[in-house]
Short mmCIF file of C-alpha atoms in Angstrom, two decimals:
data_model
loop_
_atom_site.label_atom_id
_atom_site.label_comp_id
_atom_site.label_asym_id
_atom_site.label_seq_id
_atom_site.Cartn_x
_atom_site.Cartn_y
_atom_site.Cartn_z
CA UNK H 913 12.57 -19.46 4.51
CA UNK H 914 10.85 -22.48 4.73
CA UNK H 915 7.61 -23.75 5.11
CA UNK H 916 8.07 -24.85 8.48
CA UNK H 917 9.54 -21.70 9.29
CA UNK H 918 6.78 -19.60 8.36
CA UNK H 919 4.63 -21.27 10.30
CA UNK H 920 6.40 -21.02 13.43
CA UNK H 921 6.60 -17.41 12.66
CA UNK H 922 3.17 -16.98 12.06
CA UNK H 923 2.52 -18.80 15.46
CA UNK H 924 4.42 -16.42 17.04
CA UNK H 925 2.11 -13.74 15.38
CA UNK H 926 -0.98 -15.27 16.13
CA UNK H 927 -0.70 -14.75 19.40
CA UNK H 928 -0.16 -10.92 19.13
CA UNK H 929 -2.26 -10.41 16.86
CA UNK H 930 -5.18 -11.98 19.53
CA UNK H 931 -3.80 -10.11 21.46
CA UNK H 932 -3.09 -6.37 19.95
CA UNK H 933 -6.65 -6.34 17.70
CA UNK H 934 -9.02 -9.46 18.65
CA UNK H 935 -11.08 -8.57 15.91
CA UNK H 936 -8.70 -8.92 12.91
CA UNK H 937 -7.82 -12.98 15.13
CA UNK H 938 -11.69 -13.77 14.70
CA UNK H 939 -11.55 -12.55 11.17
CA UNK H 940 -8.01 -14.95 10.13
CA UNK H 941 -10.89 -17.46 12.21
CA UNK H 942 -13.66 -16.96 10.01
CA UNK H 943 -11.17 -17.40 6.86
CA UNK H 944 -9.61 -20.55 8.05
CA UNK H 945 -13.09 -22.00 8.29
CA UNK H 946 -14.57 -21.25 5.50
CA UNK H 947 -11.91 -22.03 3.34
CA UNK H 948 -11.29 -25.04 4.98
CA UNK H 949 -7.76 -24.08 5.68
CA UNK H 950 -5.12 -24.57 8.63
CA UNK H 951 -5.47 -21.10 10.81
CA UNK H 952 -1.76 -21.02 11.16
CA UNK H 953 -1.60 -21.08 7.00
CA UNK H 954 -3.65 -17.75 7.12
CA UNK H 955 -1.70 -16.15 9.60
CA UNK H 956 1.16 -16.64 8.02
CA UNK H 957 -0.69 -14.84 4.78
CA UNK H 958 -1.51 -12.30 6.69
CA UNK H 959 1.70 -11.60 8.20
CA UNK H 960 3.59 -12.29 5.10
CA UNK H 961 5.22 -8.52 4.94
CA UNK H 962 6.46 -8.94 8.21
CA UNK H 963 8.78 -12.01 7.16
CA UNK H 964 9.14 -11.15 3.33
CA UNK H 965 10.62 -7.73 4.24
CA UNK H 966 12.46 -8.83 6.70
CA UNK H 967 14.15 -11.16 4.75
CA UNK H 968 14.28 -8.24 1.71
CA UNK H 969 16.55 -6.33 4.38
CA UNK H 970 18.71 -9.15 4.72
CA UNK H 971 20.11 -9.29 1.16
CA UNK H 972 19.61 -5.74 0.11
CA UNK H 973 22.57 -4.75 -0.20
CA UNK H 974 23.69 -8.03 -2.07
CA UNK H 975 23.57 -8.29 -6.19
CA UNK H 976 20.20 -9.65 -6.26
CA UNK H 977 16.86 -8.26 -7.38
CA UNK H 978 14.41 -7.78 -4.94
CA UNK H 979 10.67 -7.24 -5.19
CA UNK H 980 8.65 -4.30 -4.76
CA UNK H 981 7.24 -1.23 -6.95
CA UNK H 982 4.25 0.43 -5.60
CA UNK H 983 3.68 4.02 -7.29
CA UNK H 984 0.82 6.39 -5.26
CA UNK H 985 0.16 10.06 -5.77
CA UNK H 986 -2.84 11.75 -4.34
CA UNK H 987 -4.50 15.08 -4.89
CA UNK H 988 -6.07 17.81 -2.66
CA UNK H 989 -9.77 19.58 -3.69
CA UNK H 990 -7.90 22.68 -5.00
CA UNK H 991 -5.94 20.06 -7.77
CA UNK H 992 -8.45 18.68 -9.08
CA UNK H 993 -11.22 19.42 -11.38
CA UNK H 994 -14.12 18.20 -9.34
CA UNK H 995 -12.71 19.53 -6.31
CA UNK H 996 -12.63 15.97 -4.56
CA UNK H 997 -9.73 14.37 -2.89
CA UNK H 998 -7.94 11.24 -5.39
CA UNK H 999 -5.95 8.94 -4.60
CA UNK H 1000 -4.48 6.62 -6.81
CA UNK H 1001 -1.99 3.42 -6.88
CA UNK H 1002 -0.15 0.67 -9.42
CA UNK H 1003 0.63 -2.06 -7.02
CA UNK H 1004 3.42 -4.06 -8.15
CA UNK H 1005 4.00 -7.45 -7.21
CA UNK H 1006 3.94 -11.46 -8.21
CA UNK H 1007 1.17 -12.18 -10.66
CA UNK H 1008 1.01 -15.48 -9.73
CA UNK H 1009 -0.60 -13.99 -6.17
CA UNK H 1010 -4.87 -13.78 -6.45
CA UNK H 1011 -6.22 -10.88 -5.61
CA UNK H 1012 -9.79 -9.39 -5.16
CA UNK H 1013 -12.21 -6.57 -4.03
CA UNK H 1014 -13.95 -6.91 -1.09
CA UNK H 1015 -16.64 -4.80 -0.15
CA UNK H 1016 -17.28 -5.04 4.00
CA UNK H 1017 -20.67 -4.28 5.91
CA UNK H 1018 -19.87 -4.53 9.65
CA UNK H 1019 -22.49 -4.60 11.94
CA UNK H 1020 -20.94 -1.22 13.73
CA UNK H 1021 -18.45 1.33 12.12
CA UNK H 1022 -18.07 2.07 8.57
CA UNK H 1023 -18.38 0.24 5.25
CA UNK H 1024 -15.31 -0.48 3.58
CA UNK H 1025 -14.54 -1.11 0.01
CA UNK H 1026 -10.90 -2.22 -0.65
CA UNK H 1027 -8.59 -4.28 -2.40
CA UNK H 1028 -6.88 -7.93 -0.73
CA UNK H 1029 -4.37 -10.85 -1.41
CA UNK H 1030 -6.47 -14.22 -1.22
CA UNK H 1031 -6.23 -14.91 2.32
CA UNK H 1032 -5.79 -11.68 3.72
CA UNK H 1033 -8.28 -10.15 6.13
CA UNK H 1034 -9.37 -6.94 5.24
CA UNK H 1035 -7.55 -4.63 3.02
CA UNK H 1036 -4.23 -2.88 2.18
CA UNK H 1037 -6.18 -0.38 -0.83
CA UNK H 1038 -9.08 1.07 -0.43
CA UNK H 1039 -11.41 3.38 1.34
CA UNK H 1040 -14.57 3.64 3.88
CA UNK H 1041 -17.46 5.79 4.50
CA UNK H 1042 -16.44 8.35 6.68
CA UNK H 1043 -14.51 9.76 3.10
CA UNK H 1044 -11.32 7.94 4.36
CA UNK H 1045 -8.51 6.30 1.72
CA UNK H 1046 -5.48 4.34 1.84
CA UNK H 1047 -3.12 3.93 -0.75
CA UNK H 1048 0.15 1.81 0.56
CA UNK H 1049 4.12 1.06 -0.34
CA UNK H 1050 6.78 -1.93 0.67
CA UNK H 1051 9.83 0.37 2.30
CA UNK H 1052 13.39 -1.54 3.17
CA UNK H 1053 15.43 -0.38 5.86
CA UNK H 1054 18.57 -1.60 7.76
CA UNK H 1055 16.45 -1.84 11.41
CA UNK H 1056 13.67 -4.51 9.55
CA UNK H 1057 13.43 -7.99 11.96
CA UNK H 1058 10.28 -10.04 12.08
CA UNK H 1059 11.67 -11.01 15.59
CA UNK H 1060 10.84 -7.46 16.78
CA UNK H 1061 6.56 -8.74 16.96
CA UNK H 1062 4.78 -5.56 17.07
CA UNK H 1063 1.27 -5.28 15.01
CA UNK H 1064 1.53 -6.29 12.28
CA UNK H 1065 1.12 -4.28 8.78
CA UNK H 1066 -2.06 -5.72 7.60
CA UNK H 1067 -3.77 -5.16 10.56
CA UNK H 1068 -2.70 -1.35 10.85
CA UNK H 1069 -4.12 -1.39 7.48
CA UNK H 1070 -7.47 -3.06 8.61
CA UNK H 1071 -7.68 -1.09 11.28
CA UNK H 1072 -6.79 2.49 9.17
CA UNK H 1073 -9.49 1.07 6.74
CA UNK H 1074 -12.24 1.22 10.11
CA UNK H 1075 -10.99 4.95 11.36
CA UNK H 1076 -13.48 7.30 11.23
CA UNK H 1077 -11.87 10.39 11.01
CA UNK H 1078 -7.74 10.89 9.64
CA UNK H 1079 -6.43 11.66 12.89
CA UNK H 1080 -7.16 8.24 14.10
CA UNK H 1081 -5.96 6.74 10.94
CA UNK H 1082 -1.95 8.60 11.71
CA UNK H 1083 -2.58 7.05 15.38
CA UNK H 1084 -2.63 3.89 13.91
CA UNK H 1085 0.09 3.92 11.95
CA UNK H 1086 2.11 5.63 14.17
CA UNK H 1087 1.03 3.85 17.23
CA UNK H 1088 3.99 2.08 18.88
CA UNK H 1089 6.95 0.41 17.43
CA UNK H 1090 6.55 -1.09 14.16
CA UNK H 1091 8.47 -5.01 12.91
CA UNK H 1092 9.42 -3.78 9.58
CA UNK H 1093 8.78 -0.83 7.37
CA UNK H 1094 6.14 0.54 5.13
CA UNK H 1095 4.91 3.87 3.76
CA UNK H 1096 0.87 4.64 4.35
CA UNK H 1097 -0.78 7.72 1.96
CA UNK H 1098 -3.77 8.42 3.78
CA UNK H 1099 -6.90 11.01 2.92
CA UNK H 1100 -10.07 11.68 4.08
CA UNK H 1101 -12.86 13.87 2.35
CA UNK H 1102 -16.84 13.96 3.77
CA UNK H 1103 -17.54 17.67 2.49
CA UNK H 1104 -17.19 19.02 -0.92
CA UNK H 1105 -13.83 21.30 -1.48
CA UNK H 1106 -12.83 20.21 1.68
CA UNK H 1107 -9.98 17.35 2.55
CA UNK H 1108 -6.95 16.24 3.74
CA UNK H 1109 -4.14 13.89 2.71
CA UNK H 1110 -1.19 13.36 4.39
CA UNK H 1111 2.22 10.89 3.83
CA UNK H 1112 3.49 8.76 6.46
CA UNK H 1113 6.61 6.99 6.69
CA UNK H 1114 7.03 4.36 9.37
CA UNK H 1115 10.24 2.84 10.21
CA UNK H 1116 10.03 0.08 13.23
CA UNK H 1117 10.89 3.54 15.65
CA UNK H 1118 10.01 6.05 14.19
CA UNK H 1119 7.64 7.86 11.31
CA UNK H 1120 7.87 10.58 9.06
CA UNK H 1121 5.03 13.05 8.27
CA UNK H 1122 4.78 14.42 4.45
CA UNK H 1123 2.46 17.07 3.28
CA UNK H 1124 1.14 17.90 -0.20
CA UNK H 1125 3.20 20.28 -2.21
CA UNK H 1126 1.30 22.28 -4.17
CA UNK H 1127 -2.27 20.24 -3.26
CA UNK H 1128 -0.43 16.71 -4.77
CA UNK H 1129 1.67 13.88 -2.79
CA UNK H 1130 3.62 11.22 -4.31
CA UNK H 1131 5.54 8.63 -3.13
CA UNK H 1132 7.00 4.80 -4.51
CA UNK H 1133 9.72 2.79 -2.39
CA UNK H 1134 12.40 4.70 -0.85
CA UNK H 1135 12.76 6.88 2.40
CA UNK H 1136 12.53 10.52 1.23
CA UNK H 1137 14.96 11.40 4.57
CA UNK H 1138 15.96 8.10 6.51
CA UNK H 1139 18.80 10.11 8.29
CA UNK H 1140 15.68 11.34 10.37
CA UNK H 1141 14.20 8.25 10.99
CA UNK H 1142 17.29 7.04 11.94
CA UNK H 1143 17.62 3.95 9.73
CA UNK H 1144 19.41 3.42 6.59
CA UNK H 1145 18.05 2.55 3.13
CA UNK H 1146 18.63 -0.76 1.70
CA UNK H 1147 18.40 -0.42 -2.08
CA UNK H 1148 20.13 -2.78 -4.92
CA UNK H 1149 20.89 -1.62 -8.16
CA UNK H 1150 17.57 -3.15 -9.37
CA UNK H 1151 15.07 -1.73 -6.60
CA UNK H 1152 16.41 1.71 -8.01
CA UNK H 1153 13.66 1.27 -10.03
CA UNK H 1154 12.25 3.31 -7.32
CA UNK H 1155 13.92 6.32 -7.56
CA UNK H 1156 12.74 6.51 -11.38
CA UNK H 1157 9.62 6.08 -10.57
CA UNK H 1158 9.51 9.02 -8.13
CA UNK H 1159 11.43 10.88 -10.51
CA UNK H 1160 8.63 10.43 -13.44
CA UNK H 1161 5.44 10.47 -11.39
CA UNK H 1162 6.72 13.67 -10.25
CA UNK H 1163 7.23 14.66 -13.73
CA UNK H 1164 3.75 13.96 -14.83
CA UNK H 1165 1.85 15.63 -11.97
CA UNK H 1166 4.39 18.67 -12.80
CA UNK H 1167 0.97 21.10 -14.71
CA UNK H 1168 -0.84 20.08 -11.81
CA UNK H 1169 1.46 21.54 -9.00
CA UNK H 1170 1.85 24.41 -10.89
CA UNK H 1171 -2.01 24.93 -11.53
CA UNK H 1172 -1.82 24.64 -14.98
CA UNK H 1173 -4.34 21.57 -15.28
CA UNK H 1174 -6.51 19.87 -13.05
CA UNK H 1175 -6.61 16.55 -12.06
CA UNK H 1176 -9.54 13.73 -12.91
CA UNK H 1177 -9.94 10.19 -13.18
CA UNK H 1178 -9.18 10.27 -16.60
CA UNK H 1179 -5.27 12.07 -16.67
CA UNK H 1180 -4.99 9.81 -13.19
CA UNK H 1181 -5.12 6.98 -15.23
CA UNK H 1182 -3.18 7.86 -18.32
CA UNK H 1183 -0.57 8.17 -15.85
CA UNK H 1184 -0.57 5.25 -14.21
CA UNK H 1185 -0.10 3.54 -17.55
CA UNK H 1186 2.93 5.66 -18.47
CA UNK H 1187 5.63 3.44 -19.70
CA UNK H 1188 9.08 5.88 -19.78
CA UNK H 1189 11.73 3.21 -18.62
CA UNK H 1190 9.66 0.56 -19.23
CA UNK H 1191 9.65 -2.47 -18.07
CA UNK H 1192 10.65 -0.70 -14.89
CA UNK H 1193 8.32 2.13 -15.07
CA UNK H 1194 5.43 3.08 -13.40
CA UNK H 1195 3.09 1.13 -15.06
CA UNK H 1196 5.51 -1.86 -14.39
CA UNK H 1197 6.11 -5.04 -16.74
CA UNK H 1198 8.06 -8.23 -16.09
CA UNK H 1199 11.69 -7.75 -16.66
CA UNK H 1200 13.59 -10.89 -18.79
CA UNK H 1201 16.49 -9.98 -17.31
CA UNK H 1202 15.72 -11.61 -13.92
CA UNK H 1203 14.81 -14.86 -13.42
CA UNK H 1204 11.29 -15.88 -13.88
CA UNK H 1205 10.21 -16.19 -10.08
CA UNK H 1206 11.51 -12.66 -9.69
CA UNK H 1207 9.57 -10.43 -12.49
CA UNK H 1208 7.18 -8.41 -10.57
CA UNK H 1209 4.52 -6.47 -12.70
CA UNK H 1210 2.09 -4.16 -11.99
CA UNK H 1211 -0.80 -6.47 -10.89
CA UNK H 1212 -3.57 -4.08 -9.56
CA UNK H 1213 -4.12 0.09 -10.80
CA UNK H 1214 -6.73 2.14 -8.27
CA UNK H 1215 -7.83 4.90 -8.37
CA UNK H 1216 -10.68 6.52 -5.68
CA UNK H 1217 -12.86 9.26 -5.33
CA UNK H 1218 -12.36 9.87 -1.90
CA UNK H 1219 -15.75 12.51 -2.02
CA UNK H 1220 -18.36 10.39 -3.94
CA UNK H 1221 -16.71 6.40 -2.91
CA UNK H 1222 -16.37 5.69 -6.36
CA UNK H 1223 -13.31 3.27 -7.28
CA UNK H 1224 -11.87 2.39 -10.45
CA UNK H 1225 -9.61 -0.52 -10.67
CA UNK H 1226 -7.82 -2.90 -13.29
CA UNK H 1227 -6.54 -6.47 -11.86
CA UNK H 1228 -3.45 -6.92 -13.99
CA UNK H 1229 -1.49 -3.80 -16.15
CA UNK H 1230 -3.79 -0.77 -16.80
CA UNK H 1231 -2.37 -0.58 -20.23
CA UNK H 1232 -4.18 -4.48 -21.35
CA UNK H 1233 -6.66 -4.22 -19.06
CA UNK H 1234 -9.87 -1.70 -18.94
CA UNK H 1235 -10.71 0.25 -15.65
CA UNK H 1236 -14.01 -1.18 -14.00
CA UNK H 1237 -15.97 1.21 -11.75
CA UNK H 1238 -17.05 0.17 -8.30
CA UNK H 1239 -18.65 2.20 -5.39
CA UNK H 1240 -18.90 1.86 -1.74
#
């Protein structure tokens, strides 16, 4: 896709995006200004999943890499040692993209402290609060077209990000018909032992609920039962890195489903640094076998305390790269 293209995509955006959440169009505003940059260049940023994906449908099924490895796993009060709701997240993608931490004090409705792309308003990882978290993965399916302009993703994550309570957070998600895919893990906790986390899978027509098995969710980048939301999964040899990925998160959380351990920050992160099938594991490294605008790594690790709003985050691989502790 083209530069020009883009832009006349993101044009096309713009306008329902002003239209569908007027807050998030001031916001793309207030970026444009004070970076000094052409609005239509930050809408395009911020609607970049829309037309990446899209085009990621397009040639999934051809002999070509494609990007995309997220790896999330969360944890109910009764898995964990503390008795407070975790979430946690590698997000894989192009390490030439900047990213940051943003920490947002709105004049009305809750504080938010989550992680960005340079250029994008608000957040796609992170948590507010009211106790709620977000934790996020890049699906593929056969019924993805940016021409289908619904709300886009970022702004159903900006907009989970500002719930109050998790029932609002599923309305937004599930709230009318979707461009492209995308799965959102979504928790809330405001009382201790208490909390909720729940999995939702959103194709452009339909979503998927998944609950906890044994107090622990997990999920990476395939459907876990397209044939119900109707579409078909689009994965390449290569994005089967997803299916191992499922495969050995679920392996590691296995003494925690079955109540032998508990869960903490600390065993959250040894996992997310866990290299079986590396470099496509789930603490992901660049693969030499593609070519070297198509190695995605593991570029951000997070995990949050969904109880106490403390976050611990790497920017690049957790395994060269210390955690650093921030709080709402």
């Amino acid at each position: 896709m083209s530069n020009e293209e883009a832009l006349a995509h993101a044009q096309n955006y713009l306008q329902v995006i002003r239209r569908v959440s007027p807050g998030y169009a001031r916001a793309m505003e207030g970026v444009a200004l004070g970076s000094k940059t052409k609005l239509l260049q930050i809408a395009a940023l911020n609607v970049r999943y829309e037309l990446m994906y899209s085009q990621f449908a397009k040639i999934g099924l051809k002999p070509r890499p494609l990007p995309g490895g997220c790896t999330a796993f969360g944890a109910m009060p009764e898995a964990t040692d503390n008795r407070h709701v975790l979430l946690a997240q590698n997000w894989d993608w192009i390490p030439q993209v900047e990213g940051l931490f943003l920490k947002i004090r709105p004049e009305t409705g809750p504080q938010v402290l989550c992680f960005t792309e340079a250029g994008v308003v608000g957040g796609k990882i992170g948590m507010n609060s009211e106790g709620i978290g977000l934790a996020i993965n890049g699906l593929v399916s056969n019924r993805d077209n940016w021409e289908r302009l619904r709300k886009p993703f970022h702004v159903r994550c900006w907009e989970i990000l500002n719930s109050k309570t998790l029932r609002q957070t599923v309305g937004k998600i599930a709230g009318g018909e979707r461009s492209c895919s995308a799965n959102f893990l979504v928790g809330q906790q405001n009382k201790l032992g208490s909390g909720k986390l729940v999995d939702v899978e959103s194709a452009p027509q339909s979503t998927l609920t998944l609950s906890p098995e044994n107090g622990v969710v997990t999920h990476t980048n395939h459907f876990s039962n397209p044939g119900k939301l109707g579409v078909k999964q689009v994965l390449d040899e290569e994005r089967r890195s997803t299916l191992h990925r499922y495969r050995r998160i679920n392996q590691l959380l296995t003494p925690i489903r079955g109540g032998k351990e508990k869960l903490n920050m600390t065993k959250a992160e040894a996992i997310l640094k866990d290299h079986e099938g590396k470099p496509e594991s789930v603490c992901r490294h660049a693969n030499p076998a593609f070519p070297e605008d198509e190695r995605y790594q593991t570029v951000v690790s997070v995990i949050m305390d969904l109880y106490t709003g403390q976050l611990k985050a790497t920017m690049g691989s957790p395994c060269e790269n210390s955690y650093q502790t921030l709080r709402l």
